[in-house]
PDB file of C-alpha atoms and ligand atoms in Angstrom:
ATOM      1  CA  MET A   1    -167.087  24.666 -55.594  1.00 87.00           C
ATOM      2  CA  GLU A   2    -166.024  21.778 -53.389  1.00 88.00           C
ATOM      3  CA  ARG A   3    -167.333  18.327 -52.628  1.00 93.00           C
ATOM      4  CA  LEU A   4    -169.740  18.140 -49.713  1.00 94.00           C
ATOM      5  CA  ASP A   5    -167.749  15.381 -48.000  1.00 93.00           C
ATOM      6  CA  LYS A   6    -164.555  17.448 -48.238  1.00 89.00           C
ATOM      7  CA  ILE A   7    -166.263  20.516 -46.793  1.00 89.00           C
ATOM      8  CA  LEU A   8    -167.861  18.674 -43.891  1.00 91.00           C
ATOM      9  CA  ALA A   9    -164.787  16.572 -43.128  1.00 86.00           C
ATOM     10  CA  GLY A  10    -162.787  19.834 -43.176  1.00 78.00           C
ATOM     11  CA  THR A  11    -164.672  21.007 -40.083  1.00 78.00           C
ATOM     12  CA  GLY A  12    -162.938  18.200 -38.176  1.00 74.00           C
ATOM     13  CA  ARG A  13    -166.254  16.935 -36.794  1.00 82.00           C
ATOM     14  CA  TRP A  14    -166.685  13.941 -39.098  1.00 88.00           C
ATOM     15  CA  SER A  15    -164.504  11.732 -41.259  1.00 87.00           C
ATOM     16  CA  ARG A  16    -165.374  11.460 -44.958  1.00 90.00           C
ATOM     17  CA  ARG A  17    -166.816   8.023 -44.309  1.00 93.00           C
ATOM     18  CA  GLU A  18    -169.055   9.423 -41.558  1.00 94.00           C
ATOM     19  CA  VAL A  19    -170.211  12.215 -43.881  1.00 95.00           C
ATOM     20  CA  LYS A  20    -171.185   9.611 -46.472  1.00 95.00           C
ATOM     21  CA  GLU A  21    -173.244   7.836 -43.850  1.00 96.00           C
ATOM     22  CA  LEU A  22    -174.902  11.072 -42.679  1.00 97.00           C
ATOM     23  CA  VAL A  23    -175.850  11.850 -46.270  1.00 97.00           C
ATOM     24  CA  ARG A  24    -177.144   8.310 -46.812  1.00 96.00           C
ATOM     25  CA  GLN A  25    -179.328   8.708 -43.717  1.00 97.00           C
ATOM     26  CA  GLY A  26    -180.744  11.959 -45.145  1.00 97.00           C
ATOM     27  CA  ARG A  27    -179.405  14.059 -42.244  1.00 97.00           C
ATOM     28  CA  VAL A  28    -177.526  16.619 -44.377  1.00 96.00           C
ATOM     29  CA  ARG A  29    -179.268  19.523 -46.084  1.00 96.00           C
ATOM     30  CA  VAL A  30    -177.843  22.081 -48.483  1.00 95.00           C
ATOM     31  CA  ASP A  31    -179.877  25.272 -48.828  1.00 94.00           C
ATOM     32  CA  GLY A  32    -182.857  23.444 -47.397  1.00 94.00           C
ATOM     33  CA  GLN A  33    -182.673  20.450 -49.789  1.00 95.00           C
ATOM     34  CA  THR A  34    -181.673  17.025 -48.500  1.00 96.00           C
ATOM     35  CA  ALA A  35    -178.277  16.178 -49.986  1.00 96.00           C
ATOM     36  CA  ARG A  36    -178.383  13.116 -52.244  1.00 95.00           C
ATOM     37  CA  THR A  37    -174.705  12.325 -52.446  1.00 95.00           C
ATOM     38  CA  ALA A  38    -171.561  13.213 -50.502  1.00 95.00           C
ATOM     39  CA  GLU A  39    -169.856  13.980 -53.824  1.00 95.00           C
ATOM     40  CA  GLU A  40    -172.247  16.848 -54.546  1.00 93.00           C
ATOM     41  CA  LYS A  41    -170.371  20.074 -55.400  1.00 94.00           C
ATOM     42  CA  VAL A  42    -171.222  22.982 -53.147  1.00 92.00           C
ATOM     43  CA  ASP A  43    -169.946  26.550 -52.683  1.00 88.00           C
ATOM     44  CA  PRO A  44    -168.643  26.462 -49.073  1.00 83.00           C
ATOM     45  CA  GLU A  45    -168.749  30.251 -48.771  1.00 79.00           C
ATOM     46  CA  ALA A  46    -172.357  30.630 -49.901  1.00 85.00           C
ATOM     47  CA  ALA A  47    -174.268  27.415 -49.141  1.00 89.00           C
ATOM     48  CA  ALA A  48    -176.245  26.950 -45.922  1.00 92.00           C
ATOM     49  CA  ILE A  49    -175.384  23.427 -44.810  1.00 94.00           C
ATOM     50  CA  THR A  50    -177.109  21.752 -41.879  1.00 95.00           C
ATOM     51  CA  VAL A  51    -176.652  18.372 -40.194  1.00 95.00           C
ATOM     52  CA  ASP A  52    -179.677  17.204 -38.194  1.00 96.00           C
ATOM     53  CA  GLY A  53    -181.061  20.707 -38.666  1.00 95.00           C
ATOM     54  CA  GLN A  54    -178.025  22.357 -37.024  1.00 93.00           C
ATOM     55  CA  PRO A  55    -176.120  24.873 -39.159  1.00 91.00           C
ATOM     56  CA  VAL A  56    -172.544  23.840 -39.888  1.00 90.00           C
ATOM     57  CA  GLU A  57    -169.842  26.455 -40.030  1.00 80.00           C
ATOM     58  CA  THR A  58    -168.079  25.794 -43.324  1.00 78.00           C
ATOM     59  CA  GLU A  59    -165.503  28.533 -43.509  1.00 80.00           C
ATOM     60  CA  ARG A  60    -162.434  27.498 -45.391  1.00 78.00           C
ATOM     61  CA  PHE A  61    -159.950  28.500 -42.707  1.00 89.00           C
ATOM     62  CA  THR A  62    -159.944  28.406 -38.924  1.00 91.00           C
ATOM     63  CA  TYR A  63    -158.440  31.113 -36.713  1.00 95.00           C
ATOM     64  CA  VAL A  64    -157.975  30.459 -32.998  1.00 96.00           C
ATOM     65  CA  MET A  65    -156.748  32.902 -30.371  1.00 97.00           C
ATOM     66  CA  LEU A  66    -154.990  31.041 -27.566  1.00 98.00           C
ATOM     67  CA  HIS A  67    -153.701  32.441 -24.299  1.00 98.00           C
ATOM     68  CA  LYS A  68    -150.568  30.333 -24.224  1.00 98.00           C
ATOM     69  CA  PRO A  69    -149.628  29.344 -20.688  1.00 98.00           C
ATOM     70  CA  ALA A  70    -146.035  28.901 -19.556  1.00 98.00           C
ATOM     71  CA  GLY A  71    -144.681  25.347 -19.781  1.00 97.00           C
ATOM     72  CA  VAL A  72    -146.206  24.468 -23.168  1.00 97.00           C
ATOM     73  CA  LEU A  73    -144.333  24.246 -26.485  1.00 97.00           C
ATOM     74  CA  SER A  74    -145.314  26.382 -29.512  1.00 96.00           C
ATOM     75  CA  ALA A  75    -145.260  23.348 -31.778  1.00 90.00           C
ATOM     76  CA  THR A  76    -147.833  21.109 -33.402  1.00 90.00           C
ATOM     77  CA  GLU A  77    -146.519  17.886 -31.887  1.00 87.00           C
ATOM     78  CA  ASP A  78    -143.847  16.608 -29.578  1.00 88.00           C
ATOM     79  CA  SER A  79    -143.320  13.088 -28.331  1.00 88.00           C
ATOM     80  CA  ARG A  80    -142.624  14.076 -24.738  1.00 92.00           C
ATOM     81  CA  GLN A  81    -143.824  17.589 -24.006  1.00 94.00           C
ATOM     82  CA  GLN A  82    -147.239  19.203 -24.107  1.00 96.00           C
ATOM     83  CA  THR A  83    -147.789  21.448 -27.130  1.00 97.00           C
ATOM     84  CA  VAL A  84    -150.238  24.271 -27.754  1.00 97.00           C
ATOM     85  CA  LEU A  85    -152.233  21.918 -30.010  1.00 96.00           C
ATOM     86  CA  ASP A  86    -152.769  19.634 -27.001  1.00 96.00           C
ATOM     87  CA  LEU A  87    -154.746  22.475 -25.391  1.00 96.00           C
ATOM     88  CA  LEU A  88    -157.402  22.340 -28.132  1.00 95.00           C
ATOM     89  CA  PRO A  89    -160.282  19.873 -28.402  1.00 91.00           C
ATOM     90  CA  GLY A  90    -160.027  17.030 -30.946  1.00 86.00           C
ATOM     91  CA  GLU A  91    -162.356  18.748 -33.376  1.00 81.00           C
ATOM     92  CA  LEU A  92    -159.920  21.660 -33.720  1.00 88.00           C
ATOM     93  CA  ARG A  93    -156.794  19.495 -33.557  1.00 88.00           C
ATOM     94  CA  ARG A  94    -157.921  17.716 -36.726  1.00 83.00           C
ATOM     95  CA  ARG A  95    -157.937  20.981 -38.707  1.00 85.00           C
ATOM     96  CA  SER A  96    -154.163  21.130 -39.362  1.00 89.00           C
ATOM     97  CA  LEU A  97    -153.670  24.331 -37.379  1.00 94.00           C
ATOM     98  CA  SER A  98    -150.200  25.733 -36.776  1.00 95.00           C
ATOM     99  CA  PRO A  99    -149.040  28.482 -34.454  1.00 97.00           C
ATOM    100  CA  VAL A 100    -148.221  31.745 -36.238  1.00 95.00           C
ATOM    101  CA  GLY A 101    -144.713  32.300 -34.907  1.00 91.00           C
ATOM    102  CA  ARG A 102    -143.341  30.799 -31.745  1.00 94.00           C
ATOM    103  CA  LEU A 103    -143.317  31.831 -28.141  1.00 97.00           C
ATOM    104  CA  ASP A 104    -140.671  30.319 -25.873  1.00 97.00           C
ATOM    105  CA  LYS A 105    -141.807  27.524 -23.596  1.00 98.00           C
ATOM    106  CA  ASP A 106    -141.805  29.862 -20.577  1.00 98.00           C
ATOM    107  CA  THR A 107    -143.470  32.786 -22.419  1.00 98.00           C
ATOM    108  CA  GLU A 108    -147.194  33.384 -22.016  1.00 98.00           C
ATOM    109  CA  GLY A 109    -149.737  35.289 -23.993  1.00 98.00           C
ATOM    110  CA  LEU A 110    -151.247  35.764 -27.404  1.00 98.00           C
ATOM    111  CA  LEU A 111    -150.780  32.973 -29.898  1.00 98.00           C
ATOM    112  CA  LEU A 112    -152.734  32.761 -33.136  1.00 98.00           C
ATOM    113  CA  LEU A 113    -153.293  29.293 -34.574  1.00 97.00           C
ATOM    114  CA  THR A 114    -154.540  28.903 -38.115  1.00 96.00           C
ATOM    115  CA  ASN A 115    -154.537  26.726 -41.211  1.00 93.00           C
ATOM    116  CA  ASP A 116    -154.481  29.848 -43.417  1.00 93.00           C
ATOM    117  CA  GLY A 117    -150.879  29.492 -44.548  1.00 93.00           C
ATOM    118  CA  ALA A 118    -150.896  32.642 -46.678  1.00 92.00           C
ATOM    119  CA  LEU A 119    -151.995  34.797 -43.751  1.00 93.00           C
ATOM    120  CA  ALA A 120    -149.417  33.198 -41.442  1.00 93.00           C
ATOM    121  CA  HIS A 121    -146.684  33.833 -43.993  1.00 91.00           C
ATOM    122  CA  ARG A 122    -147.713  37.452 -44.387  1.00 90.00           C
ATOM    123  CA  LEU A 123    -147.898  38.109 -40.646  1.00 91.00           C
ATOM    124  CA  LEU A 124    -144.454  36.628 -40.084  1.00 87.00           C
ATOM    125  CA  SER A 125    -142.706  38.327 -42.976  1.00 84.00           C
ATOM    126  CA  PRO A 126    -140.398  41.108 -41.714  1.00 74.00           C
ATOM    127  CA  LYS A 127    -141.512  43.101 -44.763  1.00 79.00           C
ATOM    128  CA  SER A 128    -145.051  43.263 -43.380  1.00 80.00           C
ATOM    129  CA  HIS A 129    -143.873  45.231 -40.323  1.00 79.00           C
ATOM    130  CA  VAL A 130    -146.474  43.673 -38.070  1.00 91.00           C
ATOM    131  CA  ASP A 131    -145.743  44.958 -34.570  1.00 93.00           C
ATOM    132  CA  LYS A 132    -145.675  42.466 -31.734  1.00 95.00           C
ATOM    133  CA  VAL A 133    -146.000  43.927 -28.225  1.00 98.00           C
ATOM    134  CA  TYR A 134    -144.658  42.119 -25.159  1.00 98.00           C
ATOM    135  CA  TYR A 135    -144.928  42.854 -21.466  1.00 98.00           C
ATOM    136  CA  ALA A 136    -141.697  41.981 -19.656  1.00 98.00           C
ATOM    137  CA  ARG A 137    -140.481  41.944 -16.077  1.00 98.00           C
ATOM    138  CA  VAL A 138    -136.735  42.198 -15.640  1.00 98.00           C
ATOM    139  CA  GLU A 139    -134.013  42.079 -13.032  1.00 98.00           C
ATOM    140  CA  GLY A 140    -132.320  45.402 -12.391  1.00 96.00           C
ATOM    141  CA  ALA A 141    -133.689  48.886 -13.029  1.00 98.00           C
ATOM    142  CA  LEU A 142    -134.613  50.011 -16.531  1.00 98.00           C
ATOM    143  CA  GLU A 143    -133.372  53.446 -17.576  1.00 97.00           C
ATOM    144  CA  PRO A 144    -134.028  55.842 -20.454  1.00 97.00           C
ATOM    145  CA  ALA A 145    -130.682  54.741 -21.958  1.00 97.00           C
ATOM    146  CA  ASP A 146    -132.138  51.241 -22.413  1.00 97.00           C
ATOM    147  CA  ALA A 147    -135.062  52.654 -24.380  1.00 96.00           C
ATOM    148  CA  ALA A 148    -132.673  54.686 -26.540  1.00 96.00           C
ATOM    149  CA  ALA A 149    -130.540  51.593 -27.215  1.00 96.00           C
ATOM    150  CA  PHE A 150    -133.551  49.676 -28.555  1.00 96.00           C
ATOM    151  CA  ALA A 151    -133.772  52.068 -31.512  1.00 93.00           C
ATOM    152  CA  GLY A 152    -130.809  50.369 -33.180  1.00 91.00           C
ATOM    153  CA  MET A 153    -129.366  47.391 -31.425  1.00 91.00           C
ATOM    154  CA  SER A 154    -126.783  44.938 -32.603  1.00 89.00           C
ATOM    155  CA  LEU A 155    -126.351  41.897 -30.413  1.00 84.00           C
ATOM    156  CA  GLY A 156    -123.001  40.351 -29.616  1.00 75.00           C
ATOM    157  CA  ASP A 157    -123.702  37.338 -31.830  1.00 73.00           C
ATOM    158  CA  GLY A 158    -123.993  39.550 -34.913  1.00 77.00           C
ATOM    159  CA  LEU A 159    -127.753  39.926 -34.868  1.00 79.00           C
ATOM    160  CA  GLU A 160    -128.716  43.346 -36.215  1.00 89.00           C
ATOM    161  CA  CYS A 161    -132.142  44.206 -34.866  1.00 90.00           C
ATOM    162  CA  LEU A 162    -134.686  46.362 -36.608  1.00 90.00           C
ATOM    163  CA  PRO A 163    -135.577  49.440 -34.557  1.00 93.00           C
ATOM    164  CA  ALA A 164    -137.632  48.269 -31.582  1.00 95.00           C
ATOM    165  CA  GLY A 165    -139.646  50.065 -28.917  1.00 97.00           C
ATOM    166  CA  LEU A 166    -139.063  49.961 -25.168  1.00 98.00           C
ATOM    167  CA  GLU A 167    -141.559  51.698 -22.917  1.00 98.00           C
ATOM    168  CA  ILE A 168    -140.622  51.682 -19.253  1.00 98.00           C
ATOM    169  CA  LEU A 169    -143.620  51.079 -17.003  1.00 98.00           C
ATOM    170  CA  SER A 170    -141.674  50.869 -13.731  1.00 98.00           C
ATOM    171  CA  PRO A 171    -137.985  50.168 -12.969  1.00 97.00           C
ATOM    172  CA  GLY A 172    -138.623  46.419 -13.358  1.00 98.00           C
ATOM    173  CA  GLU A 173    -141.368  46.356 -16.000  1.00 98.00           C
ATOM    174  CA  CYS A 174    -141.634  47.391 -19.628  1.00 98.00           C
ATOM    175  CA  LEU A 175    -143.454  47.020 -22.913  1.00 98.00           C
ATOM    176  CA  VAL A 176    -141.322  45.900 -25.847  1.00 98.00           C
ATOM    177  CA  THR A 177    -142.466  46.351 -29.443  1.00 97.00           C
ATOM    178  CA  LEU A 178    -140.790  44.257 -32.139  1.00 94.00           C
ATOM    179  CA  ARG A 179    -141.316  44.196 -35.893  1.00 89.00           C
ATOM    180  CA  GLU A 180    -139.530  40.904 -36.318  1.00 87.00           C
ATOM    181  CA  GLY A 181    -139.350  37.685 -34.372  1.00 85.00           C
ATOM    182  CA  LYS A 182    -135.820  36.423 -34.048  1.00 86.00           C
ATOM    183  CA  PHE A 183    -135.059  33.566 -31.668  1.00 88.00           C
ATOM    184  CA  HIS A 184    -135.409  34.697 -28.004  1.00 93.00           C
ATOM    185  CA  GLN A 185    -135.270  38.249 -29.279  1.00 94.00           C
ATOM    186  CA  VAL A 186    -136.863  40.129 -26.372  1.00 97.00           C
ATOM    187  CA  LYS A 187    -134.807  38.182 -23.847  1.00 97.00           C
ATOM    188  CA  ARG A 188    -131.599  38.682 -25.814  1.00 95.00           C
ATOM    189  CA  MET A 189    -132.146  42.416 -26.285  1.00 96.00           C
ATOM    190  CA  LEU A 190    -132.897  42.998 -22.610  1.00 97.00           C
ATOM    191  CA  ALA A 191    -130.063  40.689 -21.503  1.00 95.00           C
ATOM    192  CA  ALA A 192    -127.714  42.744 -23.708  1.00 94.00           C
ATOM    193  CA  ARG A 193    -128.689  45.754 -21.571  1.00 96.00           C
ATOM    194  CA  GLY A 194    -127.907  43.806 -18.386  1.00 96.00           C
ATOM    195  CA  LYS A 195    -131.624  43.412 -17.566  1.00 98.00           C
ATOM    196  CA  PRO A 196    -132.438  39.689 -17.827  1.00 98.00           C
ATOM    197  CA  VAL A 197    -136.105  38.850 -18.323  1.00 98.00           C
ATOM    198  CA  THR A 198    -137.867  37.081 -15.464  1.00 98.00           C
ATOM    199  CA  TYR A 199    -141.358  37.013 -17.029  1.00 98.00           C
ATOM    200  CA  LEU A 200    -142.570  37.545 -20.603  1.00 98.00           C
ATOM    201  CA  LYS A 201    -146.037  37.763 -22.084  1.00 98.00           C
ATOM    202  CA  ARG A 202    -147.137  38.681 -25.612  1.00 98.00           C
ATOM    203  CA  LEU A 203    -150.020  41.148 -25.579  1.00 98.00           C
ATOM    204  CA  SER A 204    -150.637  41.790 -29.259  1.00 98.00           C
ATOM    205  CA  MET A 205    -149.702  40.992 -32.824  1.00 96.00           C
ATOM    206  CA  GLY A 206    -150.619  43.644 -35.377  1.00 94.00           C
ATOM    207  CA  PRO A 207    -154.286  44.488 -34.810  1.00 95.00           C
ATOM    208  CA  LEU A 208    -154.896  41.354 -32.741  1.00 97.00           C
ATOM    209  CA  ARG A 209    -154.957  41.853 -28.957  1.00 98.00           C
ATOM    210  CA  LEU A 210    -154.986  39.135 -26.329  1.00 98.00           C
ATOM    211  CA  ASP A 211    -158.561  38.944 -25.042  1.00 97.00           C
ATOM    212  CA  PRO A 212    -158.384  39.813 -21.312  1.00 97.00           C
ATOM    213  CA  GLU A 213    -161.251  37.367 -20.729  1.00 96.00           C
ATOM    214  CA  LEU A 214    -159.048  34.434 -21.772  1.00 97.00           C
ATOM    215  CA  ALA A 215    -157.290  32.794 -18.840  1.00 98.00           C
ATOM    216  CA  PRO A 216    -153.922  31.123 -19.517  1.00 98.00           C
ATOM    217  CA  GLY A 217    -154.651  27.902 -21.448  1.00 97.00           C
ATOM    218  CA  ALA A 218    -158.037  29.152 -22.727  1.00 97.00           C
ATOM    219  CA  PHE A 219    -158.848  29.860 -26.376  1.00 97.00           C
ATOM    220  CA  ARG A 220    -161.592  31.204 -28.597  1.00 95.00           C
ATOM    221  CA  MET A 221    -162.242  31.606 -32.316  1.00 94.00           C
ATOM    222  CA  LEU A 222    -161.408  34.999 -33.816  1.00 93.00           C
ATOM    223  CA  THR A 223    -164.358  37.322 -34.365  1.00 91.00           C
ATOM    224  CA  ALA A 224    -165.308  38.493 -37.856  1.00 87.00           C
ATOM    225  CA  GLU A 225    -163.825  41.939 -37.016  1.00 93.00           C
ATOM    226  CA  GLU A 226    -160.524  40.424 -35.913  1.00 95.00           C
ATOM    227  CA  LYS A 227    -160.294  38.307 -39.082  1.00 92.00           C
ATOM    228  CA  LYS A 228    -160.985  41.342 -41.224  1.00 91.00           C
ATOM    229  CA  ALA A 229    -158.404  43.435 -39.355  1.00 94.00           C
ATOM    230  CA  LEU A 230    -155.772  40.732 -39.924  1.00 93.00           C
ATOM    231  CA  ALA A 231    -156.692  40.369 -43.582  1.00 88.00           C
ATOM    232  CA  ASP A 232    -156.344  44.139 -44.014  1.00 87.00           C
ATOM    233  CA  CYS A 233    -153.022  44.537 -42.218  1.00 80.00           C
ATOM    234  CA  ARG A 234    -149.999  44.776 -44.495  1.00 68.00           C
TER     235      ARG A 234
HETATM  236  N1  LIG B   1    -138.885  37.045 -27.513  1.00 74.54           N
HETATM  237  C1  LIG B   1    -138.439  36.135 -26.632  1.00 74.54           C
HETATM  238  O1  LIG B   1    -137.342  36.258 -26.108  1.00 74.54           O
HETATM  239  N2  LIG B   1    -139.223  35.087 -26.338  1.00 74.54           N
HETATM  240  C2  LIG B   1    -140.458  34.915 -26.858  1.00 74.54           C
HETATM  241  O2  LIG B   1    -141.136  33.937 -26.524  1.00 74.54           O
HETATM  242  C3  LIG B   1    -140.923  35.874 -27.766  1.00 74.54           C
HETATM  243  C4  LIG B   1    -140.115  36.927 -28.080  1.00 74.54           C
END
């Protein structure tokens, strides 16, 4: 059970003070009854809360799928450069969302933003073996030997990579599957094969696939099926 003002303020739509005022004006209902006080304890998972007759989504956590465009930082704030949080409306920015893993500034594609810290931790843990799939364009011509090398690669700077997948789509294009997310990993692995990356886009993360309807810079909330798939993936 949680206080009504905490639940409603947690949606990012109102401050606690505003919630108090809404309650005072009799505009908030819980399971059909007008709320008497903002301190009322309510089960956020079970109660039907409305403001001015409109249902309020009171889920504890928020999950946003963003098609990250190139040129934007995978950070929550930066004094000079645009971050992925700047692409969201104020209501979502106030929900303490963080990107689950980072994409380089020039990388595009799937980025999950959430305030569910436990899920983020689990998805990022190398022990979870959550596959991330990237589409890459490279200079030079990819060969079967490159794919074979990805099965057990050690980079010059001492980085031992977990076995990774490389599927060649054309001489200059491939799909890379990683189970970990070391700094610039796709670029470093392909550069080590003499095939520098010219374009990189993340297509999926575990069961979550970038929605083809989302243009770069666009976002949407995860569906119930997507949330369940993420919760189930280990
Ligand atoms: N690997 C990279 O090199 N860059 C990314 O943004 C993600 C994976």
